[in-house]
Amino acid sequence: MAPVDAESAPPKLSHPSTCIYPGTFDPLTYGHLDVLRRVARLFDRVVLAVANNRRKGPLFDAGERLRLVQENLGGFANVEAVRFDGLLVDFARRHQAAAIVRGLRALTDFEYEFQMALMNRHLEGGIETIFVMTKDTFSYTSSTMIKQIASLGGEISDFVPPNVAAALKAKLAAAPRET
Ligand code: COA
């Protein structure tokens, strides 16, 4: 076996079992919670990072998205949720994370995720991206689709927790828009 090149070996981490689970979470879905439940078993500490991501034109502002997530963390002793702006790798480094976790739903996610993982590795070689398969029931959902169904009066309770369903209803009643 070839010897490890000491110069290219990633730096040692002081908290090797911290991971970051980033996303826009506009809004949080049961699919996200499914991924979170899986990774919370694998890592000592999970930091769920709610990206501001204004360029995506979110329906909920970052503070609202964070609150909707935090209200669903009751059963997770080792998960904290925070907002973040800027580069994901900088955020991960500040939290001394060993890994970035992303959920994979279908093959169509792969190309985008692959590109993002390789770019993040280029920016910070010491942080791995780990992919977790979403439960098949959620593999065809997305926040956009759920917002669209809600805006057209459809039933979304199979896909989002009650607080998210209520917030969507209130938001869409105050400012109806088709997403
Ligand atoms: N179940 C259901 N849906 C899921 C899901 C799951 N398990 N996992 C992801 N999704 C959906 C989301 O709802 C979202 O749907 P939408 O596009 O309809 O809103 C979609 O998959 C992807 O969203 P998300 O996981 O939130 O990723 P993103 O592409 O919006 O944001 C960031 C990804 C925040 C990680 C990325 O933009 C980022 O790193 N930003 C920081 C800037 C940076 O560092 N850039 C360089 C990175 S290369």
Coordinates of C-alpha atoms and ligand atoms in Angstrom, one line a residue:
M1 CA 0.0 0.0 0.0
A2 CA 1.3 3.5 -0.9
P3 CA 2.5 5.5 2.2
V4 CA 0.3 8.5 3.2
D5 CA 1.7 11.7 2.0
A6 CA 2.1 13.7 5.2
E7 CA 2.0 17.0 3.4
S8 CA -1.4 16.2 1.9
A9 CA -2.9 14.6 5.0
P10 CA -5.8 16.7 6.3
P11 CA -5.2 18.6 9.6
K12 CA -6.3 16.8 12.8
L13 CA -9.7 17.9 14.2
S14 CA -10.3 18.5 17.8
H15 CA -14.0 17.6 17.6
P16 CA -14.0 14.7 15.1
S17 CA -17.6 13.8 15.7
T18 CA -19.2 17.1 14.9
C19 CA -21.1 17.3 11.5
I20 CA -22.9 20.2 9.8
Y21 CA -26.2 19.6 8.2
P22 CA -26.8 22.6 6.0
G23 CA -29.7 23.7 3.8
T24 CA -32.2 26.5 3.1
F25 CA -35.0 24.7 4.9
D26 CA -37.7 26.8 3.3
P27 CA -39.5 25.2 5.0
L28 CA -38.3 22.2 7.0
T29 CA -39.9 18.9 5.9
Y30 CA -40.3 15.4 7.3
G31 CA -37.6 14.5 4.7
H32 CA -35.1 16.8 6.4
L33 CA -36.0 15.4 9.8
D34 CA -35.5 11.8 8.5
V35 CA -32.0 12.7 7.4
L36 CA -31.4 14.5 10.7
R37 CA -32.5 11.4 12.7
R38 CA -30.1 9.2 10.8
V39 CA -27.1 11.5 11.2
A40 CA -27.8 12.2 14.9
R41 CA -27.1 8.5 15.5
L42 CA -23.8 8.7 13.8
F43 CA -22.3 11.8 15.2
D44 CA -21.9 13.1 18.8
R45 CA -23.0 16.6 17.7
V46 CA -24.9 17.8 14.7
V47 CA -25.1 21.5 13.8
L48 CA -28.1 22.1 11.5
A49 CA -27.2 25.2 9.6
V50 CA -30.0 27.3 8.1
A51 CA -28.5 29.2 5.2
N52 CA -29.8 32.8 4.6
N53 CA -29.7 32.0 0.8
R54 CA -31.6 35.2 -0.2
R55 CA -30.8 34.5 -3.9
K56 CA -33.2 31.6 -3.7
G57 CA -36.0 34.0 -2.8
P58 CA -37.3 32.1 0.2
L59 CA -40.9 32.3 1.4
F60 CA -39.8 32.4 5.0
D61 CA -37.0 34.7 6.2
A62 CA -34.0 33.0 7.9
G63 CA -35.3 33.7 11.4
E64 CA -38.7 32.1 10.7
R65 CA -37.0 29.1 9.1
L66 CA -34.7 28.7 12.1
R67 CA -37.7 28.9 14.5
L68 CA -39.6 26.3 12.6
V69 CA -36.6 24.0 12.8
Q70 CA -35.9 24.6 16.5
E71 CA -39.5 23.8 17.4
N72 CA -38.9 20.3 16.0
L73 CA -35.7 19.5 17.8
G74 CA -37.3 18.4 21.1
G75 CA -36.3 14.7 20.6
F76 CA -32.7 15.5 19.6
A77 CA -30.3 16.0 22.5
N78 CA -27.2 16.4 20.3
V79 CA -28.6 18.7 17.6
E80 CA -28.5 22.5 17.6
A81 CA -29.7 24.8 14.9
V82 CA -28.1 28.1 13.9
R83 CA -28.3 30.5 11.0
F84 CA -25.4 31.0 8.7
D85 CA -24.2 33.3 6.0
G86 CA -21.1 33.1 3.9
L87 CA -19.1 30.1 2.9
L88 CA -20.2 26.7 4.2
V89 CA -16.6 25.5 4.7
D90 CA -15.8 28.6 6.8
F91 CA -18.8 27.8 9.0
A92 CA -17.8 24.1 9.2
R93 CA -14.3 25.1 10.2
R94 CA -15.5 27.5 12.9
H95 CA -17.5 24.6 14.4
Q96 CA -14.5 22.2 14.1
A97 CA -16.7 19.9 12.1
A98 CA -15.3 16.7 10.5
A99 CA -18.1 16.4 7.9
I100 CA -20.8 18.1 6.0
V101 CA -23.9 16.0 5.6
R102 CA -26.3 16.1 2.7
G103 CA -29.4 14.1 2.0
L104 CA -29.8 12.4 -1.3
R105 CA -33.3 11.8 -2.7
A106 CA -32.9 10.6 -6.2
L107 CA -30.2 10.3 -8.9
T108 CA -31.1 13.8 -10.1
D109 CA -29.6 15.2 -6.9
F110 CA -26.3 13.6 -7.6
E111 CA -24.7 15.9 -10.2
Y112 CA -25.4 19.1 -8.1
E113 CA -24.3 17.5 -4.9
F114 CA -21.2 16.0 -6.5
Q115 CA -20.1 19.4 -7.8
M116 CA -20.8 21.1 -4.5
A117 CA -18.9 18.4 -2.5
L118 CA -15.8 18.6 -4.8
M119 CA -15.8 22.4 -4.6
N120 CA -16.0 22.3 -0.9
R121 CA -13.2 19.8 -0.8
H122 CA -11.1 22.2 -3.0
L123 CA -11.8 25.0 -0.6
E124 CA -11.2 23.0 2.6
G125 CA -9.6 19.6 2.2
G126 CA -10.0 18.6 5.9
I127 CA -13.8 18.4 5.8
E128 CA -15.5 15.4 4.2
T129 CA -19.0 15.5 2.6
I130 CA -21.2 12.5 3.6
F131 CA -24.4 11.6 1.8
V132 CA -27.3 10.0 3.6
M133 CA -30.2 8.4 1.7
T134 CA -33.6 9.9 2.5
K135 CA -36.4 7.4 3.3
D136 CA -38.1 6.4 0.0
T137 CA -41.4 8.0 1.1
F138 CA -39.7 11.4 1.0
S139 CA -37.5 10.8 -2.0
Y140 CA -39.9 12.6 -4.4
T141 CA -40.7 15.7 -2.2
S142 CA -39.1 19.1 -2.1
S143 CA -39.8 22.3 -0.2
T144 CA -40.8 24.0 -3.5
M145 CA -43.3 21.3 -4.3
I146 CA -44.8 21.4 -0.8
K147 CA -45.2 25.2 -0.9
Q148 CA -46.9 24.9 -4.3
I149 CA -49.4 22.2 -3.0
A150 CA -50.1 24.4 0.0
S151 CA -50.6 27.5 -2.1
L152 CA -53.2 25.6 -4.2
G153 CA -55.1 24.4 -1.1
G154 CA -53.7 20.8 -1.1
E155 CA -53.0 18.6 1.8
I156 CA -49.4 18.7 3.1
S157 CA -49.7 17.1 6.5
D158 CA -47.9 13.9 5.3
F159 CA -44.8 15.9 4.4
V160 CA -44.3 18.6 7.0
P161 CA -44.7 18.8 10.8
P162 CA -47.8 20.6 12.2
N163 CA -46.0 23.8 13.1
V164 CA -44.7 24.1 9.5
A165 CA -48.1 23.4 8.0
A166 CA -49.7 26.1 10.2
A167 CA -46.9 28.6 9.4
L168 CA -47.4 27.9 5.6
K169 CA -51.1 28.4 5.9
A170 CA -50.7 31.7 7.8
K171 CA -48.0 33.0 5.4
L172 CA -49.9 32.1 2.3
A173 CA -53.1 33.7 3.7
A174 CA -51.3 36.9 4.4
A175 CA -49.5 37.1 1.1
P176 CA -50.8 34.5 -1.4
R177 CA -48.4 33.5 -4.1
E178 CA -48.0 30.5 -6.3
T179 CA -44.6 29.0 -5.8
Ligands
COA1 N1 -36.4 15.5 1.9 C1 -37.1 16.4 1.2 N2 -36.5 17.4 0.5 C2 -35.2 17.6 0.6 C3 -34.4 16.7 1.4 C4 -35.0 15.7 2.1 N3 -34.3 14.8 2.8 N4 -33.1 17.2 1.3 C5 -33.1 18.2 0.5 N5 -34.4 18.5 0.1 C6 -34.8 19.5 -0.8 C7 -35.0 20.8 -0.2 O1 -36.3 21.0 0.3 C8 -34.7 21.8 -1.3 O2 -35.9 21.9 -2.1 P1 -36.1 23.3 -2.9 O3 -35.0 23.5 -3.8 O4 -37.4 23.0 -3.6 O5 -36.2 24.4 -1.9 C9 -33.7 21.0 -2.2 O6 -33.8 19.7 -1.8 C10 -32.3 21.4 -2.0 O7 -32.2 22.3 -0.9 P2 -31.1 22.4 0.2 O8 -30.8 21.1 0.8 O9 -31.7 23.3 1.2 O10 -29.9 22.9 -0.5 P3 -29.7 24.3 -1.2 O11 -29.3 23.9 -2.5 O12 -30.9 25.1 -1.1 O13 -28.6 24.9 -0.3 C11 -26.4 25.1 0.7 C12 -27.4 24.3 -0.1 C13 -27.0 26.0 1.7 C14 -25.7 24.0 1.5 C15 -25.5 25.8 -0.3 O14 -26.2 26.7 -1.0 C16 -24.3 26.5 0.4 O15 -23.4 25.8 0.8 N6 -24.4 27.8 0.6 C17 -23.3 28.6 1.2 C18 -22.4 29.2 0.2 C19 -21.3 28.3 -0.2 O16 -20.5 27.9 0.6 N7 -21.2 28.1 -1.5 C20 -20.2 27.2 -2.1 C21 -20.7 25.8 -2.0 S1 -20.0 24.9 -3.3

